[in-house]
C-alpha positions as a printed Julia matrix, in Angstrom:
531×3 Matrix{Float64}:
   5.43    8.22   -4.72
   6.4     6.34   -1.6
   4.44    7.48    1.45
   5.15    5.48    4.59
   2.87    4.73    7.56
   1.71    4.49   11.4
   0.78    5.82   15.06
  -0.07    5.32   18.8
  -1.9     7.48   21.3
   0.26    6.58   24.29
   2.13    3.82   26.03
   0.02    1.5    28.16
   1.35   -0.61   31.0
   0.61   -4.23   30.15
  -1.1    -6.65   32.51
   0.33  -10.15   32.8
  -0.93  -13.5    33.87
   1.45  -16.12   35.28
   2.79  -16.96   31.8
   3.87  -13.41   30.94
   0.99  -13.18   28.48
   0.34   -9.56   27.57
  -3.3    -8.57   27.88
  -3.6    -5.06   26.48
  -6.74   -3.61   24.94
  -4.79   -1.0    22.96
  -2.05   -3.07   21.35
  -3.44   -6.59   21.3
  -2.35   -9.9    22.81
   1.39  -10.54   22.57
   3.22  -13.4    24.27
   6.97  -12.74   24.25
   8.73  -13.96   27.4
  12.34  -12.91   27.93
  15.23  -13.31   30.36
  15.02   -9.65   31.39
  13.91   -8.25   34.75
  10.21   -7.64   35.32
  10.31   -3.96   34.39
  12.2    -4.61   31.18
   9.97   -7.59   30.35
   6.89   -5.36   30.34
   8.6    -2.97   27.95
   9.88   -5.76   25.72
   6.35   -7.12   25.29
   5.09   -3.63   24.5
   7.92   -3.18   22.0
   7.07   -6.39   20.18
   3.4    -5.34   19.97
   4.54   -2.01   18.49
   6.75   -3.79   15.96
   3.76   -5.89   14.92
   1.8    -2.72   14.1
   4.76   -1.08   12.32
   5.04    1.59   14.99
   8.79    1.63   14.58
   9.58    4.99   16.17
   7.79    4.09   19.39
   9.07    0.52   19.3
  12.67    1.73   19.2
  12.11    4.07   22.14
  10.37    1.31   24.12
  13.23   -1.14   23.59
  15.7     1.6    24.55
  13.77    2.05   27.79
  13.93   -1.71   28.35
  17.71   -1.65   27.94
  17.94    1.19   30.44
  15.85   -0.82   32.88
  18.04   -3.91   32.41
  21.4    -3.38   30.71
  21.86   -7.16   30.38
  18.55   -7.59   28.53
  19.91   -8.85   25.19
  16.54   -8.95   23.44
  16.07   -5.22   24.1
  18.99   -4.49   21.77
  17.52   -6.91   19.22
  14.3    -4.88   19.39
  16.13   -1.65   18.67
  17.77   -3.34   15.7
  14.48   -4.6    14.26
  12.81   -1.2    14.65
  15.21   -0.01   11.92
  14.05   -2.61    9.37
  10.79   -1.38    7.83
  10.26   -4.56    5.87
   7.36   -3.62    3.61
   8.08    0.11    3.3
  11.69    0.74    2.5
  15.08   -0.91    2.75
  17.71    0.16    5.3
  20.69    1.97    3.77
  24.3     1.49    4.86
  24.16    3.93    7.77
  21.04    2.17    9.09
  22.62   -1.25    8.67
  25.65    0.03   10.56
  23.45    1.28   13.39
  21.73   -2.1    13.56
  25.05   -3.9    13.84
  25.97   -1.65   16.77
  22.84   -2.7    18.66
  23.5    -6.35   17.85
  27.02   -6.04   19.22
  25.49   -4.87   22.5
  23.08   -7.82   22.47
  26.01  -10.22   22.11
  27.66   -8.73   25.2
  24.47   -8.85   27.28
  24.24  -11.9    29.53
  20.45  -12.32   29.89
  19.21  -14.36   26.93
  17.62  -17.78   26.51
  18.38  -20.03   23.52
  15.15  -18.76   21.93
  16.18  -15.14   22.37
  19.61  -15.95   20.93
  17.83  -17.41   17.89
  16.05  -14.08   17.32
  19.35  -12.24   17.64
  21.08  -14.68   15.27
  18.35  -14.13   12.67
  18.84  -10.36   12.89
  22.6   -10.82   12.54
  22.03  -12.71    9.29
  20.17   -9.73    7.89
  22.47   -7.0     9.21
  25.77   -8.71    8.44
  28.53   -6.5     7.07
  28.72   -7.44    3.39
  28.42   -4.65    0.82
  27.98   -7.21   -1.98
  24.66   -8.45   -0.57
  21.62   -7.33   -2.55
  18.37   -6.38   -0.84
  16.52   -9.51   -1.88
  19.36  -11.77   -0.75
  19.4   -10.2     2.72
  15.63  -10.63    2.99
  15.8   -14.26    1.82
  18.62  -15.14    4.22
  16.79  -13.47    7.1
  13.63  -15.4     6.25
  15.64  -18.62    6.21
  16.94  -17.87    9.7
  13.4   -17.22   10.93
  12.26  -20.49    9.36
  14.92  -22.23   11.45
  13.7   -20.38   14.57
  10.12  -21.42   13.79
  11.16  -25.08   13.47
  13.1   -24.92   16.73
  10.33  -23.15   18.66
   7.06  -24.12   16.91
   4.9   -22.85   19.8
   6.35  -19.33   19.6
   3.47  -17.44   17.98
   5.4   -14.18   17.66
   8.26  -15.97   15.92
   5.79  -17.51   13.47
   4.28  -14.07   12.84
   7.69  -12.53   12.12
   8.5   -15.46    9.83
   5.25  -14.84    7.94
   6.17  -11.18    7.55
   9.56  -12.13    6.13
   7.86  -14.23    3.45
   5.71  -11.26    2.44
   8.79   -9.02    2.28
  10.41  -11.46   -0.15
   7.23  -11.55   -2.25
   7.26   -7.77   -2.51
  10.96   -7.61   -3.43
  10.99  -10.46   -5.96
  10.33   -9.52   -9.6
   9.22  -13.05  -10.48
   5.42  -13.1   -10.25
   5.23  -16.85   -9.74
   7.68  -16.57   -6.85
   5.62  -13.71   -5.38
   2.44  -15.77   -5.5
   4.14  -18.79   -3.96
   5.53  -16.76   -1.06
   2.18  -15.08   -0.4
   0.44  -18.43   -0.44
   3.05  -19.81    1.95
   2.57  -16.84    4.29
  -1.22  -17.22    4.27
  -0.95  -20.96    4.96
   1.22  -20.16    7.99
  -0.64  -17.12    9.34
  -4.31  -17.95    8.76
  -4.64  -20.95   11.14
  -2.58  -19.11   13.75
  -4.82  -16.06   13.43
  -7.89  -18.23   14.0
  -6.26  -19.73   17.08
  -5.03  -16.34   18.35
  -7.58  -13.79   17.04
  -6.26  -10.95   19.25
  -2.64  -11.13   18.13
  -1.82   -7.92   16.21
   1.02   -9.39   14.16
  -0.99  -12.31   12.82
  -3.9   -10.09   11.75
  -1.66   -7.38   10.32
   0.59   -9.67    8.32
  -2.32  -11.75    7.04
  -3.8    -8.56    5.56
  -0.51   -7.8     3.8
  -0.17  -11.37    2.55
  -3.68  -11.22    1.07
  -3.26   -7.76   -0.48
  -3.67   -8.96   -4.08
  -6.78   -9.54   -6.2
  -6.66  -13.35   -5.97
  -6.11  -13.52   -2.2
  -8.06  -10.49   -0.92
 -11.08  -12.45    0.36
  -8.74  -14.48    2.58
  -7.77  -11.29    4.37
 -11.26   -9.91    4.97
 -11.81  -11.45    8.41
  -8.44  -10.18    9.63
  -9.18   -6.78    8.1
 -12.41   -6.42   10.0
 -10.73   -7.46   13.23
  -7.34   -5.72   13.21
  -8.57   -2.22   14.1
 -10.37   -3.68   17.12
  -7.23   -5.54   18.2
  -5.05   -2.41   18.27
  -7.43    0.58   18.36
  -4.76    3.06   19.44
  -2.71    2.49   16.3
  -3.6     4.64   13.32
  -1.84    2.09   11.12
  -4.0    -0.7    12.54
  -7.08    1.43   11.9
  -5.95    2.12    8.33
  -4.71   -1.35    7.34
  -8.14   -2.95    6.83
  -8.69   -0.54    3.94
  -6.02   -2.42    1.94
  -8.48   -5.31    1.76
 -11.56   -3.09    1.51
 -10.07   -1.37   -1.56
  -9.12   -4.68   -3.15
 -12.74   -5.83   -2.76
 -14.38   -2.53   -3.7
 -15.88   -1.97   -0.24
 -15.71    1.81   -0.5
 -17.82    2.82    2.49
 -15.75    0.64    4.82
 -12.53    2.03    3.35
 -13.75    5.61    3.8
 -14.67    5.01    7.45
 -11.37    3.23    8.11
  -9.22    6.04    6.73
 -11.16    8.9     8.29
 -10.53    7.28   11.67
  -6.87    6.58   10.81
  -6.2    10.19    9.8
  -7.72   11.44   13.04
  -5.72    8.94   15.09
  -2.51    9.74   13.24
  -2.97   13.47   13.76
  -3.51   13.02   17.5
  -0.42   10.84   17.74
   1.66   13.35   15.75
   0.52   16.17   18.03
   1.94   14.15   20.94
   5.14   13.48   18.97
   4.37    9.77   18.97
   4.19    9.31   15.19
   5.5    10.8    11.98
   3.31   12.66    9.51
   3.4     9.95    6.85
   0.75    7.9     8.67
  -1.74   10.68    8.02
  -0.55   11.07    4.42
  -0.92    7.38    3.63
  -4.47    7.26    4.97
  -5.31   10.42    2.98
  -4.09    8.66   -0.16
  -6.52    5.78    0.39
  -9.34    8.13    1.45
  -9.1    10.29   -1.68
  -9.12    7.18   -3.87
 -12.08    5.65   -2.04
 -14.14    8.83   -2.29
 -13.53    8.92   -6.05
 -14.73    5.32   -6.4
 -17.69    6.1    -4.14
 -18.77    8.87   -6.51
 -18.02   11.69   -4.06
 -15.99   14.26   -5.99
 -16.37   17.09   -3.49
 -15.18   14.88   -0.63
 -12.2    13.68   -2.7
 -11.2    17.29   -3.32
 -11.53   18.08    0.38
  -8.85   15.48    1.04
  -6.5    17.3    -1.34
  -7.06   20.55    0.53
  -6.52   18.83    3.87
  -2.97   17.83    2.86
  -1.92   21.26    4.11
  -3.19   20.34    7.59
  -0.94   17.33    8.17
   0.36   17.64   11.71
   4.16   18.11   11.73
   4.34   17.42    8.01
   7.12   19.12    6.09
   6.24   21.54    3.32
   7.72   19.22    0.68
   5.74   16.26    2.0
   2.53   18.28    1.92
   3.26   19.54   -1.6
   4.09   16.06   -2.89
   0.92   14.59   -1.42
  -1.27   17.4    -2.78
   0.31   17.06   -6.23
  -0.17   13.28   -6.25
  -3.81   13.5    -5.15
  -4.57   16.34   -7.59
  -3.02   14.38  -10.46
  -4.99   11.26   -9.67
  -8.24   13.16   -9.14
  -8.04   14.96  -12.48
  -7.33   11.71  -14.31
  -9.98    9.68  -12.48
 -12.6    12.33  -13.23
 -11.47   12.64  -16.87
 -11.06   16.38  -16.41
  -8.49   16.69  -19.15
  -8.13   20.47  -19.09
  -7.56   20.35  -15.34
  -4.98   17.59  -15.79
  -3.23   19.45  -18.59
  -2.88   22.58  -16.47
  -1.68   20.99  -13.25
   1.16   23.03  -11.72
   4.52   21.36  -11.26
   5.19   21.4    -7.5
   8.4    22.99   -6.25
   9.76   19.77   -4.78
  12.57   17.35   -5.64
  12.73   16.36   -9.29
  12.24   12.66   -8.43
   8.86   13.5    -6.86
   7.42   15.42   -9.82
   6.39   12.4   -11.88
   2.68   12.36  -11.0
   2.1    15.94  -12.16
   3.98   15.5   -15.42
   2.27   12.17  -16.07
  -1.2    13.67  -15.61
  -0.34   16.69  -17.77
   0.73   14.41  -20.62
  -2.5    12.37  -20.48
  -4.58   15.53  -20.23
  -2.88   17.26  -23.16
  -3.01   14.11  -25.27
  -6.79   13.9   -24.77
  -7.09   17.56  -25.73
  -5.0    17.04  -28.87
  -2.11   19.2   -27.65
   0.59   16.93  -29.03
   3.39   19.52  -28.84
   2.6    20.35  -25.23
   2.41   16.69  -24.28
   5.77   16.05  -25.97
   7.39   18.83  -23.96
   6.06   17.4   -20.71
   7.19   13.92  -21.73
  10.76   15.17  -22.13
  10.62   16.58  -18.6
   9.13   13.34  -17.31
  12.04   11.42  -18.84
  14.37   13.63  -16.78
  12.38   12.66  -13.68
  12.62    8.96  -14.56
  16.38    9.24  -15.06
  16.74   10.91  -11.66
  14.61    8.2   -10.05
  16.68    5.42  -11.62
  19.87    7.09  -10.41
  18.52    7.42   -6.87
  17.32    3.81   -6.77
  20.69    2.61   -8.02
  22.46    4.64   -5.33
  20.18    3.04   -2.73
  21.05   -0.43   -3.99
  17.78   -1.32   -5.7
  18.04   -3.41   -8.88
  17.33   -1.74  -12.2
  14.14   -2.63  -14.03
  14.69   -5.54  -16.39
  12.98   -3.75  -19.26
  11.32   -0.44  -19.98
   7.78   -0.17  -21.3
   5.68    2.74  -22.42
   3.71    4.45  -19.68
   0.08    5.57  -19.91
   1.04    9.1   -20.96
   3.24    7.85  -23.81
   0.49    5.54  -25.05
  -2.16    8.25  -25.01
   0.3    10.52  -26.82
   0.64    7.91  -29.56
  -3.16    7.92  -29.82
  -3.23   11.72  -30.06
  -0.62   11.61  -32.82
  -2.94    9.44  -34.87
  -0.97    6.22  -34.31
  -4.08    4.52  -33.07
  -3.26    0.92  -33.91
   0.12    1.28  -32.23
  -1.49    2.89  -29.16
  -4.06    0.09  -28.97
  -1.33   -2.54  -29.24
   0.78   -0.89  -26.51
  -2.19   -0.42  -24.16
  -3.22   -4.06  -24.58
   0.34   -5.21  -23.85
   0.49   -2.94  -20.8
  -2.83   -4.34  -19.57
  -1.63   -7.92  -20.0
   1.59   -7.19  -18.08
  -0.27   -5.43  -15.28
  -2.82   -8.23  -14.96
  -0.01  -10.78  -14.7
   1.79   -8.68  -12.08
  -1.45   -7.79  -10.27
  -2.54   -4.13  -10.47
  -1.65   -1.75   -7.69
  -4.76   -1.3    -5.59
  -4.82    2.5    -6.05
  -3.88    2.6    -9.73
  -5.95    3.46  -12.79
  -5.77    0.02  -14.43
  -4.34   -0.25  -17.93
  -7.16   -2.7   -18.71
  -9.68    0.04  -17.96
  -7.73    2.47  -20.15
  -7.78   -0.16  -22.91
 -11.57    0.02  -22.67
 -11.31    3.81  -22.91
  -9.28    3.57  -26.12
 -11.74    1.11  -27.65
 -14.6     3.48  -26.83
 -12.67    6.3   -28.5
 -12.37    4.03  -31.54
 -16.16    3.48  -31.44
 -15.81   -0.23  -30.67
 -18.17   -0.43  -27.65
 -18.74   -4.19  -27.63
 -14.98   -4.79  -27.36
 -14.67   -2.0   -24.79
 -17.31   -3.64  -22.59
 -15.28   -6.85  -22.51
 -12.16   -5.02  -21.34
 -14.02   -3.05  -18.66
 -15.55   -6.27  -17.32
 -12.09   -7.85  -17.19
 -10.76   -4.8   -15.33
 -13.51   -5.23  -12.74
 -12.31   -8.77  -11.95
  -9.0    -7.4   -10.65
 -10.37   -4.1    -9.32
 -13.98   -4.69   -8.23
 -16.45   -1.81   -8.16
 -14.14    0.81   -9.68
 -16.38    3.72  -10.65
 -14.94    4.3   -14.14
 -14.97    0.62  -15.06
 -18.61    0.24  -14.0
 -19.56    3.37  -15.89
 -17.47    2.22  -18.84
 -19.3    -1.11  -19.08
 -22.69    0.59  -18.82
 -21.85    3.22  -21.42
 -20.35    0.61  -23.78
 -23.35   -1.69  -23.53
 -25.7     1.24  -24.1
 -23.8     2.26  -27.23
 -23.81   -1.38  -28.38
 -27.61   -1.46  -28.09
 -27.85   -3.59  -24.93
 -30.03   -1.28  -22.81
 -30.93   -4.02  -20.32
 -27.31   -4.91  -19.67
 -26.36   -1.24  -19.45
 -29.07   -0.57  -16.88
 -27.78   -3.34  -14.66
 -24.38   -1.68  -14.44
 -25.86    1.81  -14.11
 -27.97    0.52  -11.2
 -24.93   -0.96   -9.49
 -23.03    2.3    -9.95
 -25.86    4.27   -8.35
 -26.18    1.78   -5.51
 -22.47    1.93   -4.69
 -22.4     5.71   -4.93
 -25.26    6.64   -2.63
 -24.83   10.32   -1.83
 -22.31   10.75   -4.64
 -22.05   13.91   -6.73
 -20.07   12.81   -9.78
 -21.93   13.91  -12.94
 -21.95   10.39  -14.39
 -24.42    9.44  -11.67
 -27.03   11.83  -13.04
 -26.59   10.18  -16.44
 -26.94    6.74  -14.84
 -30.15    7.71  -13.01
 -31.59    9.19  -16.2
 -30.83    6.0   -18.15
 -32.46    3.89  -15.46
 -35.51    6.16  -15.37
 -35.92    6.06  -19.15
 -35.69    2.29  -19.14
 -38.24    1.99  -16.33
 -40.62    4.39  -18.14
 -40.29    2.4   -21.35
 -40.96   -0.84  -19.49
 -44.04    0.68  -17.84
 -45.46    1.72  -21.22
 -45.23   -1.85  -22.43
């Protein structure tokens, strides 16, 4: 599932000091001088601020307005070009690349451009060049190289440094080599962090630092930016949402819940004014549902599923896909296997039906319905084939190797092939740990603990749950899994420590495991009092 993101509550005229330094409480501090007339300059600065917060629809319109105000404003056409490149979301297809080249042709004809502005345009031309043999990663790498050259030529250009940092993150996300990914993220953080400290109100530096740090090993380095970004650009629903990427990585569930409630509200208001697409609401709902589940609030998590039907200007397919995805995750997170097994298949595109089929397979496998799970697996394979075909048509590289998914592994377990299932789950956990788990995923390491508990090997299960918590701190099921495993292994003191943490993190929660945790704590306290 690939939900995209963003929003703004209205354009704000920027105030300038003598150095054309934008001072805007809604979009943040952006310093992007140009050779355009005063009216166009104001719009150009606004457009760059919008680009920094991934408000691409509004950025494009703002740069178009700048070009209307000053037809010779070359950087305005560059801005329209860059609003088409959603670097961390999707990759422009041929028609989009063609449109970008058309804007760049206009920028070449425009007469108002400094050497610095021409460097921005040249970097965009590297990315958008007409070469059907170029792969996605190669375009991104070449573009990043051009921005590195711009940064060396104009080292005091903060916005150029920010865009260069973003390009490094884009490469990290496109590269399949995990060592390369880590190196690029580290390079981006080394560039962005000192600049963010020197320019704490710049939206691009804060935003991109959060993305660079959006992995288990780097998350703490993004926490300061996360807690600041929403204050820098409070009118952007994406800026309000983005901190939750770090909050989720660190298991700060209350902060993530508050962030996404505000982002959904902001995104809805922006959509009502036709200033943002519906996917900004959908993306925040995704994070909110997940955070409620980890916060122990089942009823609230289910309310988010129901609210998918209320997305402002969302298409029926988008609403159905979101509801199916959230329902599938919720059933699996709560271990409601009958609910998972009976999930309806949404009437949407085949390529978007994977979450429902995946949950049905896991649910049926846990219930021992091997035949039913096998039937769903065959349908899921059709979905995977359709997805591979679509990705190939869009120019994305094929996966280097196929591995068993969670549903297939649990099906092996249900078929009695328990050693094989354990081996496959351990291998999947090792691969995921090396690649860094997705922040909203049910970790394979946690599921390895689940299998070991099923095999009545609680001491081993506890080890795996604890390892899962290193990459995904404060996940509800991993905390409960450790506590339950230690209790079964006879370590009541250790179990109570994890039960207590679960209760503390889930204040106000209604998941049934919390009642069990409180009872275990109470029994332990009563026993201690008697002695």
